[in-house]
XYZ file of C-alpha atoms in Angstrom:
465
model
C 46.728 15.008 131.271
C 49.945 15.109 129.204
C 51.739 17.773 129.209
C 53.895 18.607 126.225
C 57.171 19.719 127.396
C 58.344 23.296 126.007
C 61.588 23.257 123.520
C 64.343 24.661 124.532
C 65.420 28.662 123.787
C 67.577 28.356 121.121
C 71.244 29.481 121.229
C 73.030 32.590 119.547
C 73.535 31.305 116.078
C 77.505 30.866 115.713
C 77.863 33.591 112.915
C 75.997 36.179 115.087
C 78.392 35.047 118.102
C 81.231 36.050 115.926
C 80.317 39.413 114.708
C 78.717 40.204 118.849
C 82.611 39.199 119.955
C 84.191 40.983 117.312
C 81.873 44.468 117.517
C 83.140 44.562 121.246
C 86.619 43.829 120.795
C 86.826 46.469 118.219
C 84.593 48.874 120.332
C 86.997 48.398 123.443
C 90.608 48.362 121.811
C 89.634 51.651 119.909
C 88.143 53.185 122.701
C 91.079 52.252 124.999
C 93.364 53.377 122.449
C 91.654 56.709 121.542
C 91.042 57.407 125.777
C 94.556 57.194 125.785
C 95.636 58.817 123.781
C 93.031 61.832 124.609
C 94.729 61.908 127.940
C 98.256 61.975 126.523
C 96.968 65.575 125.089
C 95.379 66.854 128.177
C 92.084 65.764 127.003
C 89.333 63.872 129.056
C 89.273 60.475 128.231
C 85.486 60.355 127.198
C 86.326 61.855 124.077
C 88.484 59.636 122.796
C 86.035 56.569 123.769
C 83.456 58.317 122.037
C 85.034 59.130 118.892
C 85.781 54.960 118.997
C 82.219 55.138 118.122
C 82.195 58.238 115.779
C 85.313 56.306 113.540
C 82.998 53.150 112.945
C 79.352 54.643 112.695
C 77.618 56.407 110.597
C 79.556 59.447 110.939
C 82.587 58.058 109.103
C 82.382 54.289 108.291
C 79.016 54.087 106.899
C 79.999 56.711 104.410
C 83.915 55.294 103.274
C 83.075 51.690 103.502
C 78.926 50.947 103.705
C 78.980 47.266 102.681
C 81.777 46.714 105.419
C 80.101 48.605 107.712
C 76.743 47.098 107.034
C 78.397 43.652 108.159
C 80.501 44.989 110.958
C 77.416 46.382 112.561
C 74.256 44.923 111.193
C 71.184 47.569 111.589
C 68.735 44.461 112.573
C 67.643 45.919 115.986
C 67.519 42.644 117.587
C 71.222 42.080 116.980
C 72.631 45.897 117.716
C 70.729 45.660 120.747
C 73.249 42.950 122.456
C 75.705 45.448 122.353
C 73.630 47.990 124.358
C 73.006 45.426 126.738
C 76.616 44.883 127.104
C 76.776 48.638 127.870
C 73.952 48.851 129.419
C 75.148 46.799 132.578
C 78.442 49.005 132.346
C 76.399 52.105 132.886
C 74.279 50.986 135.515
C 77.687 49.610 137.502
C 79.327 53.006 136.483
C 76.295 54.893 137.945
C 76.058 52.691 141.405
C 79.817 53.250 141.863
C 79.358 56.874 141.607
C 76.461 56.941 144.133
C 78.870 55.114 146.566
C 80.999 58.211 146.757
C 77.611 60.708 147.790
C 79.132 62.479 151.273
C 75.961 64.197 152.998
C 78.317 65.239 155.636
C 80.453 67.125 152.959
C 77.483 68.540 151.191
C 76.729 69.961 154.804
C 80.042 71.141 155.633
C 80.090 73.641 152.709
C 76.529 74.415 153.855
C 74.754 77.643 152.334
C 77.439 78.003 149.767
C 77.137 74.738 148.110
C 73.340 75.421 147.946
C 73.492 78.498 146.246
C 75.746 77.933 144.101
C 74.134 74.351 143.210
C 70.597 75.560 142.985
C 71.327 78.696 140.611
C 73.660 76.742 138.333
C 70.827 74.321 137.938
C 67.809 76.837 137.852
C 69.478 78.963 134.966
C 70.353 76.473 132.607
C 67.239 74.237 133.166
C 64.991 77.226 132.406
C 66.954 78.398 129.664
C 67.353 74.917 128.193
C 63.288 74.483 128.323
C 62.603 77.720 126.914
C 65.312 76.544 123.752
C 63.624 73.555 123.608
C 60.448 75.344 122.868
C 61.961 76.985 119.562
C 63.926 74.014 118.516
C 63.028 72.990 114.562
C 61.551 69.832 113.868
C 64.566 68.148 113.050
C 65.709 67.950 116.726
C 62.367 66.508 117.861
C 61.332 62.660 117.151
C 58.115 62.178 115.793
C 55.235 61.965 117.911
C 57.027 63.616 120.912
C 55.254 66.397 122.938
C 57.144 69.526 122.385
C 56.643 70.090 126.307
C 58.783 66.943 127.328
C 61.131 67.459 124.764
C 61.836 71.029 126.077
C 61.544 69.785 129.762
C 64.044 67.003 128.484
C 66.788 69.535 126.902
C 66.618 71.460 130.253
C 67.935 68.857 132.348
C 70.255 67.652 129.811
C 71.980 71.513 129.869
C 71.362 71.810 133.715
C 73.799 68.978 135.052
C 77.760 68.853 136.138
C 79.747 65.719 135.771
C 81.180 64.604 138.880
C 83.973 62.410 137.395
C 85.265 64.344 134.981
C 85.351 67.524 137.467
C 87.286 65.212 140.228
C 89.732 64.166 137.851
C 90.679 67.560 136.691
C 90.526 68.873 140.258
C 92.981 66.054 141.303
C 95.683 66.380 138.204
C 95.488 70.470 139.070
C 96.000 69.712 142.146
C 93.087 71.684 143.571
C 91.229 69.092 145.392
C 92.510 70.599 149.070
C 91.991 73.848 147.937
C 88.519 75.555 149.497
C 87.347 76.142 146.074
C 87.935 72.436 144.919
C 85.900 71.160 147.803
C 83.334 73.781 147.026
C 83.416 72.817 143.371
C 83.112 69.209 144.050
C 80.201 69.751 146.981
C 78.306 71.477 144.644
C 78.694 69.308 141.656
C 77.496 66.114 144.066
C 73.938 68.367 144.845
C 74.157 69.003 140.712
C 74.510 65.320 140.154
C 71.768 64.002 142.815
C 68.817 66.518 141.767
C 69.672 65.921 138.162
C 69.250 62.135 138.275
C 65.786 63.052 140.174
C 64.674 65.426 137.280
C 65.871 63.093 135.039
C 63.567 60.394 136.377
C 60.610 62.316 136.370
C 60.878 63.604 132.554
C 61.271 60.238 131.686
C 58.319 59.119 133.454
C 56.423 61.618 131.621
C 57.536 60.761 127.974
C 56.840 57.180 128.810
C 53.226 57.648 129.890
C 52.978 60.686 127.280
C 51.473 62.788 129.759
C 50.733 65.905 128.778
C 49.279 67.427 132.213
C 50.376 68.920 135.206
C 48.779 66.136 137.200
C 50.983 63.582 135.808
C 54.241 65.462 136.587
C 52.910 65.329 140.380
C 52.252 61.866 140.496
C 55.833 61.239 138.738
C 57.284 63.654 141.719
C 55.114 61.621 144.318
C 56.200 58.181 143.261
C 59.658 59.690 143.599
C 59.658 60.994 146.955
C 57.700 57.457 147.965
C 60.558 55.619 146.438
C 63.324 57.627 148.469
C 61.469 57.723 151.313
C 61.052 53.886 151.500
C 64.756 53.483 150.503
C 66.358 55.288 153.395
C 63.515 53.731 156.092
C 63.723 50.281 154.602
C 66.652 50.160 151.826
C 69.120 50.696 154.497
C 68.416 47.759 156.235
C 68.360 45.454 153.646
C 72.147 46.712 152.532
C 73.599 46.017 155.729
C 72.294 42.780 155.903
C 73.180 41.828 152.663
C 76.789 43.657 153.061
C 77.248 41.256 156.338
C 76.190 38.082 155.078
C 78.556 38.659 152.409
C 81.228 39.818 154.146
C 81.486 36.448 154.979
C 82.687 35.049 151.799
C 85.573 37.664 151.151
C 86.027 39.983 147.906
C 84.137 38.020 145.281
C 81.375 37.589 147.429
C 80.596 41.108 148.636
C 81.386 42.496 144.894
C 78.786 39.961 143.311
C 76.244 40.992 145.986
C 76.958 44.944 145.251
C 76.324 44.219 142.139
C 73.529 41.940 142.279
C 71.940 45.092 144.495
C 72.547 47.469 141.760
C 70.980 45.608 138.866
C 68.119 44.564 141.127
C 67.376 48.299 142.165
C 67.603 49.616 138.540
C 65.111 46.693 137.431
C 62.598 48.124 140.630
C 62.941 51.863 139.281
C 62.557 50.899 135.747
C 59.425 48.992 136.327
C 57.938 51.632 138.185
C 58.240 54.075 135.223
C 61.291 55.497 135.816
C 64.773 55.395 134.821
C 67.006 52.492 135.893
C 70.366 54.723 136.186
C 67.858 56.309 139.088
C 67.781 52.912 141.106
C 71.538 52.022 140.921
C 72.502 55.670 142.044
C 70.288 54.910 144.978
C 71.599 51.568 145.469
C 74.958 52.872 145.541
C 74.413 55.598 147.727
C 72.963 52.835 150.202
C 75.795 51.049 149.798
C 78.201 53.841 150.161
C 76.717 55.041 153.131
C 76.837 51.750 155.143
C 79.530 51.098 157.843
C 78.741 47.489 156.500
C 80.748 47.815 153.584
C 84.577 47.221 153.152
C 85.446 49.829 150.259
C 88.734 48.095 149.482
C 86.868 44.675 148.556
C 85.094 46.630 145.644
C 88.337 47.239 144.166
C 88.293 44.846 141.256
C 84.840 45.544 140.212
C 85.653 49.631 140.308
C 88.698 48.583 137.781
C 86.795 46.353 135.376
C 84.098 48.898 135.317
C 86.087 51.540 134.709
C 88.573 49.860 132.365
C 86.382 47.742 129.920
C 82.465 47.755 130.167
C 82.538 52.034 130.326
C 84.507 52.539 127.598
C 82.226 49.924 125.743
C 79.115 52.257 126.528
C 80.797 55.366 125.846
C 81.803 53.887 122.754
C 78.496 52.245 121.848
C 77.291 56.223 122.446
C 79.333 57.541 119.828
C 77.848 54.771 117.281
C 74.618 56.618 117.960
C 76.145 60.139 116.990
C 75.789 61.095 113.033
C 78.222 64.311 112.589
C 76.311 64.470 108.996
C 73.268 65.544 110.517
C 75.275 69.098 111.341
C 75.591 69.607 107.293
C 71.715 70.718 107.543
C 71.643 74.462 108.257
C 68.664 74.136 110.803
C 70.519 71.520 112.702
C 73.802 73.333 112.549
C 72.381 76.713 113.904
C 69.935 74.779 116.852
C 73.213 73.305 117.844
C 75.507 76.582 118.032
C 72.827 77.724 120.238
C 72.419 74.529 122.527
C 75.940 74.800 122.928
C 76.161 79.046 123.324
C 73.240 78.465 125.855
C 74.871 75.277 127.811
C 77.905 77.083 128.313
C 77.106 80.789 129.497
C 73.681 79.441 131.435
C 75.746 76.940 133.749
C 78.428 79.685 134.147
C 76.315 82.772 134.396
C 74.117 80.511 137.503
C 77.213 79.031 139.152
C 78.902 82.850 139.113
C 75.628 83.996 140.061
C 74.945 81.698 142.829
C 78.807 82.138 144.267
C 78.148 86.097 144.256
C 75.284 85.519 146.451
C 76.932 83.274 148.729
C 79.397 86.059 148.710
C 82.409 84.550 146.980
C 85.145 86.406 145.592
C 84.716 86.961 141.563
C 87.548 84.786 140.899
C 85.894 82.235 142.792
C 82.882 82.460 141.421
C 84.656 82.591 137.698
C 86.091 79.127 139.109
C 83.056 77.695 139.971
C 81.344 78.458 136.527
C 84.025 76.932 134.756
C 84.625 74.092 136.854
C 80.814 73.026 136.978
C 80.282 73.718 133.094
C 81.611 70.151 132.584
C 78.989 68.030 131.536
C 81.170 64.892 130.469
C 79.578 61.533 131.477
C 76.365 62.439 133.130
C 75.344 64.343 129.781
C 75.921 61.360 127.645
C 74.098 59.238 129.866
C 71.089 61.634 129.538
C 71.550 61.643 125.781
C 71.322 58.095 125.447
C 68.213 57.900 127.854
C 66.475 60.015 125.859
C 67.484 58.233 122.640
C 66.172 55.178 123.876
C 63.167 56.804 124.776
C 62.434 57.967 121.584
C 62.427 62.129 122.942
C 65.306 62.673 120.760
C 66.341 62.470 117.386
C 69.920 61.486 115.953
C 70.352 65.117 115.410
C 69.561 66.273 118.965
C 71.626 63.470 120.278
C 74.226 64.281 118.354
C 74.251 67.973 119.858
C 73.644 66.997 123.027
C 76.458 64.531 123.314
C 79.019 67.301 121.258
C 77.906 69.814 124.290
C 79.409 67.131 126.695
C 82.747 66.780 125.112
C 82.893 70.570 124.482
C 82.134 71.818 127.770
C 84.870 68.683 129.006
C 87.613 70.317 127.162
C 87.052 73.638 128.104
C 86.671 73.649 131.728
C 90.451 73.057 132.230
C 91.901 76.004 131.353
C 89.364 78.301 132.791
C 89.615 76.538 135.914
C 93.234 77.134 136.037
C 93.169 80.850 135.029
C 90.969 81.336 137.808
C 92.054 79.326 140.024
C 95.495 80.904 139.936
C 94.629 84.050 141.042
C 92.891 82.933 144.380
C 95.122 82.977 147.708
C 95.375 80.103 149.328
C 94.684 79.877 152.999
C 96.325 78.450 156.129
C 93.692 75.526 156.544
C 94.533 74.536 152.782
C 98.129 74.449 153.705
C 97.609 72.174 155.902
C 95.107 69.871 153.926
C 97.883 69.891 151.478
C 100.048 67.920 153.648
C 97.527 65.415 154.357
C 96.484 64.996 150.845
C 100.039 64.947 150.115
C 100.827 62.170 152.590
C 97.698 60.179 151.599
C 98.954 60.078 147.566
C 102.526 58.987 148.906
C 100.630 55.727 150.094
C 98.081 55.366 147.669
C 99.284 57.574 144.608
C 99.317 54.330 142.233
C 95.646 53.672 143.053
C 94.119 57.395 143.633
C 95.621 57.778 140.060
C 94.202 54.815 138.427
C 90.399 55.583 140.504
C 90.586 58.917 139.026
C 91.696 58.332 135.405
C 89.946 59.292 132.431
C 86.492 60.536 132.222
C 84.362 57.107 133.117
C 86.196 56.331 136.393
C 84.090 56.985 139.341
C 86.749 59.260 141.172
C 86.347 57.204 144.279
C 89.931 58.380 145.605
C 88.946 61.827 145.087
C 85.778 61.231 147.184
C 87.196 58.761 149.947
C 90.074 61.601 150.675
C 87.289 64.408 151.074
C 85.437 62.027 153.744
C 88.679 61.503 155.385
C 89.523 65.305 155.551
């Protein structure tokens, strides 16, 4: 029987390749310059990186020079998705690297206080976010999306915190050695973990178009099973891969870790959950393995923080359209969402701190520190847009919440922390941190720099302390 050989897949046309390279170069260059400029003014690098996309996206360039905008950023989905693909690889590696710094021992040492603070700081904004989600105008909800799913998604978006931004702020303000700094960081870790799981459940509901409680229970059961398999079997697989990769040096270890993160992301995506959940779980397993030589991953962390993550956030800015805020209904909804996001997170963390018998100044510092949404909320917004849950208007509002809360956290935290008297343990811990930073100062500063970093030296230091 004769067989006809399949024709090879055509390569990307030269013109399309040139446009893609131009797009990536412009986005990365603008994101880097504006990110550094933001840091110079004491703002998160995330703000500048998002602004790169806003400048050349529908908010500005499309209005000022529509013909050039259409040439540089064609609206053809197939071509636009090529930029997305690069950004998605970056964000998956970023989330995986963040997961590597999950320290359950650190959380256990904070014990009851961290549980109360994080619990209340999650429940209050989650409940209020769901409540205002049901009241949102039609401009905020994508066509055909169940209102309940949208409300749940908004609640999840408002209840998270951003470890990278918080860690960077704590280091710059010299609060990492303080008890309050350690407590903020451990509470943020709990927020982060719970937030990823909640996002996965809501995303599964959105994908399935489910409207019943039974569907939610099914998603939760699958999630519990996934975690159980990851803990029981995943640890062994990760350990064997790392031991085998260790023989090949740093390059092999980086390739092995990146491979595991991407395959884990593909696995959870195929299960109906978000790819970032698989990346996070894999990162946590890699980070907890005694076979990991952390120093070998430094080149990967640098590549992600300096190149891939800025491209992702610039791409996120491309999808913002600030002209949507000119619509009265969207503007009012945006103000309400921002107000609720700030007040609810602050009130929840403050209440949890007071229940845990923390002073009012400590409670104020916790409310201020945990209010920073930063990187995590931008990722959640991108997920909502990709799933078709959010419109451009609601996506723009949620990203603005991430930016505003990240900008307001440092001054409030500085004000409250200045009124908390240091303890003897904190003085000893400060000497340890100063000694460590004296030998690793440059690496620590680079690792924590920018809202898109994974803050590895911060969490590593916390573990060692």
